[in-house]
Short mmCIF file of C-alpha atoms and ligand atoms in Angstrom, two decimals:
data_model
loop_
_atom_site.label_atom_id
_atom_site.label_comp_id
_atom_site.label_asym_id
_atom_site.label_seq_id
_atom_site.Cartn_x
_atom_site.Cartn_y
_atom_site.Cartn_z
CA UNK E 1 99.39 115.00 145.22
CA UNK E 2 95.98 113.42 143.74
CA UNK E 3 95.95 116.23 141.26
CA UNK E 4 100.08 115.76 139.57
CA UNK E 5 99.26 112.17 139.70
CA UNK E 6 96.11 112.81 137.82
CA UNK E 7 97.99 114.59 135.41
CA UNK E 8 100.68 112.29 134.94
CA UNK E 9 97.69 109.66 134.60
CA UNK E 10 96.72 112.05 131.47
CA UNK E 11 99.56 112.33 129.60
CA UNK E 12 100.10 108.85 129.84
CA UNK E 13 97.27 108.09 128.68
CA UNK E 14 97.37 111.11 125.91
CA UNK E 15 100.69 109.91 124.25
CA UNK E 16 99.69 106.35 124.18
CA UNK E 17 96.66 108.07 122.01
CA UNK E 18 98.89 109.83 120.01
CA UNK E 19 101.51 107.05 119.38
CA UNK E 20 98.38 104.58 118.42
CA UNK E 21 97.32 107.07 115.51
CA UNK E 22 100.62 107.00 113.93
CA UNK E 23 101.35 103.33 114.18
CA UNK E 24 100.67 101.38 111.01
CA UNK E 25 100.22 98.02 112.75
CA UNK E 26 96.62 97.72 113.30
CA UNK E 27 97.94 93.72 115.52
CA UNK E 28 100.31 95.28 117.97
CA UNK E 29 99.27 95.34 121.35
CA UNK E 30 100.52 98.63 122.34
CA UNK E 31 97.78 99.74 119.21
CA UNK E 32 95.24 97.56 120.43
CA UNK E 33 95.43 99.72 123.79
CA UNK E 34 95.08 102.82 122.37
CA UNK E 35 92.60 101.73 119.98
CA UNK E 36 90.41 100.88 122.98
CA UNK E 37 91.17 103.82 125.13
CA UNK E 38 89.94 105.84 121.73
CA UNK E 39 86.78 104.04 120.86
CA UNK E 40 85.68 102.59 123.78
CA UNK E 41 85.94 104.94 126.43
CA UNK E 42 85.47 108.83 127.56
CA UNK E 43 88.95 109.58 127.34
CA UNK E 44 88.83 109.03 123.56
CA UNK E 45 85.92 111.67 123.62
CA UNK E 46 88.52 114.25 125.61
CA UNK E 47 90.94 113.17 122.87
CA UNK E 48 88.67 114.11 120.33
CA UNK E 49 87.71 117.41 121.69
CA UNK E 50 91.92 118.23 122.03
CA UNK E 51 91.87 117.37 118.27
CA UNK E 52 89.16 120.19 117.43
CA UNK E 53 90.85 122.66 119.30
CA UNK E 54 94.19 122.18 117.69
CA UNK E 55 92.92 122.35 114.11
CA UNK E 56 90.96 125.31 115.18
CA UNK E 57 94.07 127.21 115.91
CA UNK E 58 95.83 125.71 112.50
CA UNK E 59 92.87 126.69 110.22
CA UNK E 60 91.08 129.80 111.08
CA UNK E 61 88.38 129.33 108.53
CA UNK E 62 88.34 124.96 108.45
CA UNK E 63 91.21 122.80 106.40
CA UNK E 64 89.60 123.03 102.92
CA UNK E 65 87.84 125.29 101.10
CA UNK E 66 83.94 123.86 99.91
CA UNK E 67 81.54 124.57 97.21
CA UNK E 68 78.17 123.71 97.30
CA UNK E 69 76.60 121.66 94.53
CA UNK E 70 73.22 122.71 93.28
CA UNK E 71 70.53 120.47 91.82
CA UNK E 72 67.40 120.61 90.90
CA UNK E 73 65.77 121.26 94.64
CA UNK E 74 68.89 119.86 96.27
CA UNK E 75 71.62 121.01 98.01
CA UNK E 76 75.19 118.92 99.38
CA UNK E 77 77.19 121.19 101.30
CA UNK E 78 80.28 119.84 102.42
CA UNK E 79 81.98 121.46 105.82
CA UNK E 80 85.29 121.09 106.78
CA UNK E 81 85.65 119.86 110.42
CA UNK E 82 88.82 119.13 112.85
CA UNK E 83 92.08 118.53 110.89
CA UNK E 84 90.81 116.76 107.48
CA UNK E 85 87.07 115.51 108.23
CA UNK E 86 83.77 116.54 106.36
CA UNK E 87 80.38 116.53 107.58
CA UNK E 88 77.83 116.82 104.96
CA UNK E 89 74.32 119.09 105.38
CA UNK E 90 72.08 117.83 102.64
CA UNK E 91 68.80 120.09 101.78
CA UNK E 92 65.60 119.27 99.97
CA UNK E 93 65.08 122.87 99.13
CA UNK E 94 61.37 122.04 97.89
CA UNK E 95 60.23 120.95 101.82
CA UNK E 96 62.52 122.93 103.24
CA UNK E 97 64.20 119.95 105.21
CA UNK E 98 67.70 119.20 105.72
CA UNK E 99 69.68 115.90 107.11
CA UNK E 100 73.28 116.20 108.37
CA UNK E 101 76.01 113.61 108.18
CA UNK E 102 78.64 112.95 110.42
CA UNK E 103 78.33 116.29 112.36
CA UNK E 104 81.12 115.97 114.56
CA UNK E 105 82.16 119.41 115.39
CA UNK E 106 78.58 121.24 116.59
CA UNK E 107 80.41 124.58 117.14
CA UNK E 108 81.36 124.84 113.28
CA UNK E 109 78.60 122.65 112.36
CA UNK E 110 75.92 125.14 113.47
CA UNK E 111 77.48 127.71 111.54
CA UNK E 112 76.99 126.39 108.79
CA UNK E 113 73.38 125.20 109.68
CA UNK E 114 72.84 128.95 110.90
CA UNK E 115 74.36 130.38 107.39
CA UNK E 116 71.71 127.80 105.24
CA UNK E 117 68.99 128.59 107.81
CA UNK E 118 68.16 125.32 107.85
CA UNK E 119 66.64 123.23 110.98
CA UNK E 120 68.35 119.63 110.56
CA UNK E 121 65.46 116.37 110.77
CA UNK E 122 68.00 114.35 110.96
CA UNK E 123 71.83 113.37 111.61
CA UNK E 124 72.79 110.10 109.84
CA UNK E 125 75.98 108.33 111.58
CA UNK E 126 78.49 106.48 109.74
CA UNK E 127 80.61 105.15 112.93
CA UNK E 128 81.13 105.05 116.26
CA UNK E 129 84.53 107.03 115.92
CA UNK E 130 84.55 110.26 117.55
CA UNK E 131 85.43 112.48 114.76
CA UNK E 132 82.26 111.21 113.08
CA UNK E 133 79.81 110.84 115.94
CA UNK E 134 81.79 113.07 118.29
CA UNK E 135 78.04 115.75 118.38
CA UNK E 136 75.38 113.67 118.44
CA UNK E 137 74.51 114.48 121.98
CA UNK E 138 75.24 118.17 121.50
CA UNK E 139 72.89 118.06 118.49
CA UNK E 140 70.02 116.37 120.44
CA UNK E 141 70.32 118.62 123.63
CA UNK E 142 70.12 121.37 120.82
CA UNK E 143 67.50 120.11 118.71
CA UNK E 144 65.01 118.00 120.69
CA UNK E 145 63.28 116.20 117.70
CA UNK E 146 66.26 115.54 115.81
CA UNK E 147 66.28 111.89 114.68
CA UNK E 148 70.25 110.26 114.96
CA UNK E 149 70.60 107.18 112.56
CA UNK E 150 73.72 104.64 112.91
CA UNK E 151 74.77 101.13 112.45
CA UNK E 152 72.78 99.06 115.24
CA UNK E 153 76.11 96.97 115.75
CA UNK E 154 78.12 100.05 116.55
CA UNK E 155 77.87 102.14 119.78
CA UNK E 156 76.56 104.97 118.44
CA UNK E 157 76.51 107.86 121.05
CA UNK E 158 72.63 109.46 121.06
CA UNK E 159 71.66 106.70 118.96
CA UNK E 160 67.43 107.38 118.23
CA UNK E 161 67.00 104.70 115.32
CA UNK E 162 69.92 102.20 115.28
CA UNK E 163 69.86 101.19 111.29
CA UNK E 164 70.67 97.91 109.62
CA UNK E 165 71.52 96.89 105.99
CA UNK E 166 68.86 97.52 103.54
CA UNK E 167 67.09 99.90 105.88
CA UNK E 168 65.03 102.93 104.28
CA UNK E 169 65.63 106.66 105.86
CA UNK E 170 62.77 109.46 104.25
CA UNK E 171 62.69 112.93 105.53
CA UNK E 172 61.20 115.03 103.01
CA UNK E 173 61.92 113.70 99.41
CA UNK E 174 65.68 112.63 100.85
CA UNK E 175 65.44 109.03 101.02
CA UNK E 176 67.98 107.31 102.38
CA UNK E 177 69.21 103.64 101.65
CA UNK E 178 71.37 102.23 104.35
CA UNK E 179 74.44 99.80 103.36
CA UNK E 180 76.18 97.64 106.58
CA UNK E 181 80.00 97.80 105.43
CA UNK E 182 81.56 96.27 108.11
CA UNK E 183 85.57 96.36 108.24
CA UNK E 184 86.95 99.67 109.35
CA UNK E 185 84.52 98.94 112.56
CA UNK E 186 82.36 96.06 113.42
CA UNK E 187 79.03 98.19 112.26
CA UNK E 188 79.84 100.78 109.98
CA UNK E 189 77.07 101.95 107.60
CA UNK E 190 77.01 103.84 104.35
CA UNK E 191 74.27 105.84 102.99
CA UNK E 192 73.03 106.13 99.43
CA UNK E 193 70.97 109.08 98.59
CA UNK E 194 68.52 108.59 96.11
CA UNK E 195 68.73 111.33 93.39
CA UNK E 196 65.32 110.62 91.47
CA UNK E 197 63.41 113.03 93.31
CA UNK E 198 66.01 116.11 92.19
CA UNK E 199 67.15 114.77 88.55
CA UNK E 200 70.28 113.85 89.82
CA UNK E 201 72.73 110.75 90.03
CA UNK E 202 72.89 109.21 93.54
CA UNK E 203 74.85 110.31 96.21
CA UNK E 204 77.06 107.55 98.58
CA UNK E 205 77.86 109.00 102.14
CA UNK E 206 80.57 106.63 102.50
CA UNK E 207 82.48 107.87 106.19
CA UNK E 208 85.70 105.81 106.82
CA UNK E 209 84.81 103.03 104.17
CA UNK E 210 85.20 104.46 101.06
CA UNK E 211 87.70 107.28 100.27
CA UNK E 212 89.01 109.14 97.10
CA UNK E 213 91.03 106.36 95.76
CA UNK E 214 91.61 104.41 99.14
CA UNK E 215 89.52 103.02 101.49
CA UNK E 216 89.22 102.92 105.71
CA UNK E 217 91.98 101.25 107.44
CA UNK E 218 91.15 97.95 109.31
CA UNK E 219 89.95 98.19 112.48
CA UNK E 220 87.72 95.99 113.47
CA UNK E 221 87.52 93.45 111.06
CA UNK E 222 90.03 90.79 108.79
CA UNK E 223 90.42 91.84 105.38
CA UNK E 224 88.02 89.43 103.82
CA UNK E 225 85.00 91.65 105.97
CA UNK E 226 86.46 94.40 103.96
CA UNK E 227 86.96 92.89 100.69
CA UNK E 228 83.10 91.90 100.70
CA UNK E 229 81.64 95.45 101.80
CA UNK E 230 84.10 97.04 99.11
CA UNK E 231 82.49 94.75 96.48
CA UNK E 232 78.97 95.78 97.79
CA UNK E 233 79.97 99.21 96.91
CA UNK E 234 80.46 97.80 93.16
CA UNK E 235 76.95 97.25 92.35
CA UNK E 236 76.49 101.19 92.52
CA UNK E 237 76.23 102.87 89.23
CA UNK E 238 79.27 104.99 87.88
CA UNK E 239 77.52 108.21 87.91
CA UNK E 240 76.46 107.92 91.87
CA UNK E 241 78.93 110.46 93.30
CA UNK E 242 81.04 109.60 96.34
CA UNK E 243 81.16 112.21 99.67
CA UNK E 244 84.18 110.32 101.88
CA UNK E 245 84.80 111.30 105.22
CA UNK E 246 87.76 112.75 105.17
CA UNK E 247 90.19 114.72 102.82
CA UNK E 248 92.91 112.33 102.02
CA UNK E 249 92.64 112.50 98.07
CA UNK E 250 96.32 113.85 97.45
CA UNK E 251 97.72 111.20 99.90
CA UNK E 252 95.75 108.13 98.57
CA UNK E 253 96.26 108.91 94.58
CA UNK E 254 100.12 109.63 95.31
CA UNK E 255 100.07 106.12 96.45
CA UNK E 256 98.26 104.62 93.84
CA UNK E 257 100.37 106.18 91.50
CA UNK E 258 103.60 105.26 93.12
CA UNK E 259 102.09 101.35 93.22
CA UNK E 260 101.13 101.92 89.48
CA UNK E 261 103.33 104.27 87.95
CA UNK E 262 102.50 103.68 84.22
CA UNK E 263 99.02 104.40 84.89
CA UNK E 264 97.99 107.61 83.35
CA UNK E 265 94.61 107.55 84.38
CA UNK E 266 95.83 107.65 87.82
CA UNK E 267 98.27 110.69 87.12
CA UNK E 268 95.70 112.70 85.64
CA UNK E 269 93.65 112.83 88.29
CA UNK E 270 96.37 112.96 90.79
CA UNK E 271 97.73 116.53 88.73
CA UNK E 272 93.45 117.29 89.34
CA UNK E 273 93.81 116.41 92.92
CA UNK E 274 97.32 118.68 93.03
CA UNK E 275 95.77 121.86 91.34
CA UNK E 276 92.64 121.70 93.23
CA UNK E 277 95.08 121.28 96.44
CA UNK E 278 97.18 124.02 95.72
CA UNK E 279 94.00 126.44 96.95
CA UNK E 280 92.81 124.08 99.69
CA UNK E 281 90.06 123.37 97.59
CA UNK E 282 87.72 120.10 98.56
CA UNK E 283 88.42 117.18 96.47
CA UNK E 284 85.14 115.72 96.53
CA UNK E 285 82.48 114.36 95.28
CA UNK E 286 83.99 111.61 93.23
CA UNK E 287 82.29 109.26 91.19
CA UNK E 288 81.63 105.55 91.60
CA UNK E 289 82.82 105.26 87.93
CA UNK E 290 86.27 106.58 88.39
CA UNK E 291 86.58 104.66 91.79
CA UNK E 292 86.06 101.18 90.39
CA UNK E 293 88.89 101.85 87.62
CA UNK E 294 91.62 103.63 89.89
CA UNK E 295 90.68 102.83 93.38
CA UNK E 296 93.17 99.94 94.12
CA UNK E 297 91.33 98.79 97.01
CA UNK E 298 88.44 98.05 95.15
CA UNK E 299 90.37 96.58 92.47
CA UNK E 300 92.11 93.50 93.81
CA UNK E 301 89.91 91.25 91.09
CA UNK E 302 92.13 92.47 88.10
CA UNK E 303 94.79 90.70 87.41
CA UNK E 304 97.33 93.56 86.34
CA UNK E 305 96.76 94.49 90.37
CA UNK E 306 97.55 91.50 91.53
CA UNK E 307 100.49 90.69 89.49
CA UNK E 308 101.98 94.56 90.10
CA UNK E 309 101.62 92.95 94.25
CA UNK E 310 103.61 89.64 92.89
CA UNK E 311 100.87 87.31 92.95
CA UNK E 312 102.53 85.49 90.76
CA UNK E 313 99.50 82.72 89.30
CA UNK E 314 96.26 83.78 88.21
CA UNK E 315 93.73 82.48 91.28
CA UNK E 316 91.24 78.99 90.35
CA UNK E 317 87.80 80.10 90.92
CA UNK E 318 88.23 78.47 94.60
CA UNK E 319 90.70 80.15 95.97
CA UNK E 320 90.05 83.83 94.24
CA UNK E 321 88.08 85.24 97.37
CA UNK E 322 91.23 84.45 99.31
CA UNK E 323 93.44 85.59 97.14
CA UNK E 324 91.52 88.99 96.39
CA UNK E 325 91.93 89.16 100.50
CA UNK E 326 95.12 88.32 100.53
CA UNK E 327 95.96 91.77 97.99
CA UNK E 328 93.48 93.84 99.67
CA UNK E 329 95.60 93.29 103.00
CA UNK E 330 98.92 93.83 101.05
CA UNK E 331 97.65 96.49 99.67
CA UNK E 332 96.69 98.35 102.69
CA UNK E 333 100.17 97.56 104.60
CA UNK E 334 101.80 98.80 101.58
CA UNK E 335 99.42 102.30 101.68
CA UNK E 336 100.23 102.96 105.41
CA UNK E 337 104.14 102.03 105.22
CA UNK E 338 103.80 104.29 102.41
CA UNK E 339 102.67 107.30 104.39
CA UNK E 340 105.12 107.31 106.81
CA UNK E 341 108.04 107.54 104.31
CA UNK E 342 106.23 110.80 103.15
ZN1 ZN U 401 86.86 106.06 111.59
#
């Protein structure tokens, strides 16, 4: 008796989860319940770990196929985890040191590890979510020394060396600068990889803030928190290449192209996006460059964008921040309304 009304206890509980993910609005209360149950609590963990297994029987060898990229005396290897997330193992080949980001799936995670022969230092969190922090605790029962990084405002399972903005990480000749972008949770953190050391631009780690032309949803925060941590991300130079989270390049440029349709920019890299697709290839790294021209999400200060949303009159100087906030939140209703039509 206990037992079936444990289980009917569980799938209660595991539709509510699965309804939440699909709803678009981020303010209804039936969300705001599942939200919790997701972030907040165990059950979100056993969620999680239902999630893996499922994309492990859809994708025998992970959702995407990855290259390496080579510099000099670095390598960013990209793995495919759970149904469309990427962890990142960066190597300083020279000291023979490696960091990992967002290792949520140890099982495929340490085959990869195995494969470089590497020994990670180091696991740098973006978020508390479980598909990004989801093996922490796995990684520091397996590797005793390890060192786990995340935002100090965001429940970090494992956490070692909670991080805040401005904060320096160095293992080996990776150094680390940490960026607080709160928005798509209260303490999400970005990392920018210095490429001086190898040659090469910099690298942005950018989790669930910063995707191929879109950007996290909402969580956790009103759109003017996001508005300011997207403009942080403008200071960046154009050459420092982007690593998101997650694969959702083909979804977010047919948006932006369907919001913008005489932009040819946009198309061209969507028929990129659609070739490199068509052998499951990874669509990353990006640039910062191309992201501050077709990335509508970090564009709400042009006026074409605002006038393709019908803001009608060009902002005074006073009310532009609200404004800007006001498109970034129209903007992102329009993006997930958009998705379910698909
Ligand atoms: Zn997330």
């Amino acid at each position: 008796m206990v037992s079936l009304s444990l289980m009917l206890y569980g799938g209660l509980v595991i539709s509510v989860l699965l309804l939440f993910k699909k709803m678009s609005n981020v303010k209804s209360p039936f969300f705001k319940i599942g939200y919790f149950l997701y972030s907040r609590t165990r059950i979100g963990q056993y969620y999680f770990q239902r999630e893996l297994s499922k994309a492990k029987q859809k994708f025998e060898h992970g959702h995407s196929v990855t290259q390496d990229t080579q510099f000099d005396g670095l390598k960013i290897h990209p793995i495919p985890m759970s149904e469309d997330n990427y962890a990142y193992l960066v190597i300083d080949q020279k000291n023979d040191v490696s960091v990992l980001v967002d290792p949520a799936d140890p099982e495929v995670v340490q085959e990869h590890i195995d494969k470089e022969k590497a020994t990670p230092s180091a696991i740098l969190t973006t978020h508390k979510h479980w598909d990004h922090s989801g093996g922490n605790s796995e990684f520091k029962r397996r590797y005793r020394d390890i060192l786990i990084y995340g935002g100090a405002m965001d429940s970090i399972p494992a956490v070692t060396n909670p991080v805040a903005d401005g904060d320096n990480i160095e293992v080996g000749s990776l150094r680390f600068r940490v960026k607080f972008t709160p928005g798509h949770t209260v303490g999400h953190v970005v990392y920018i990889l210095d490429g001086s050391p190898f040659n090469c631009p910099n690298s942005l780690f950018s989790g669930d803030h910063l995707f191929i032309s879109g950007c996290g949803r909402m969580f956790e925060g009103p759109p003017t928190t996001m508005l300011r941590s997207l403009d942080s991300l403008l200071e960046l130079s154009d050459c420092t290449l982007v690593w998101p989270g997650h694969e959702y390049a083909r979804d977010n440029l047919e948006f932006s192209s369907h919001l913008e349709p005489d932009n040819e920019e946009i198309k061209e890299k969507l028929a990129r996006v659609l070739q490199l697709r068509q052998s499951r290839a990874c669509t990353a790294p990006s640039n910062m460059g191309e992201e501050k021209k077709l990335n509508p999400f970090l564009r709400t200060s042009e006026e074409k964008m605002l006038q393709i949303l019908g803001f009608e009159q060009k902002p005074t100087v006073e009310e532009n921040f609200a404004v800007r906030a006001k498109a970034l939140a129209e903007i992102r209703e329009r993006k997930d309304k958009f998705k379910y039509k698909l």
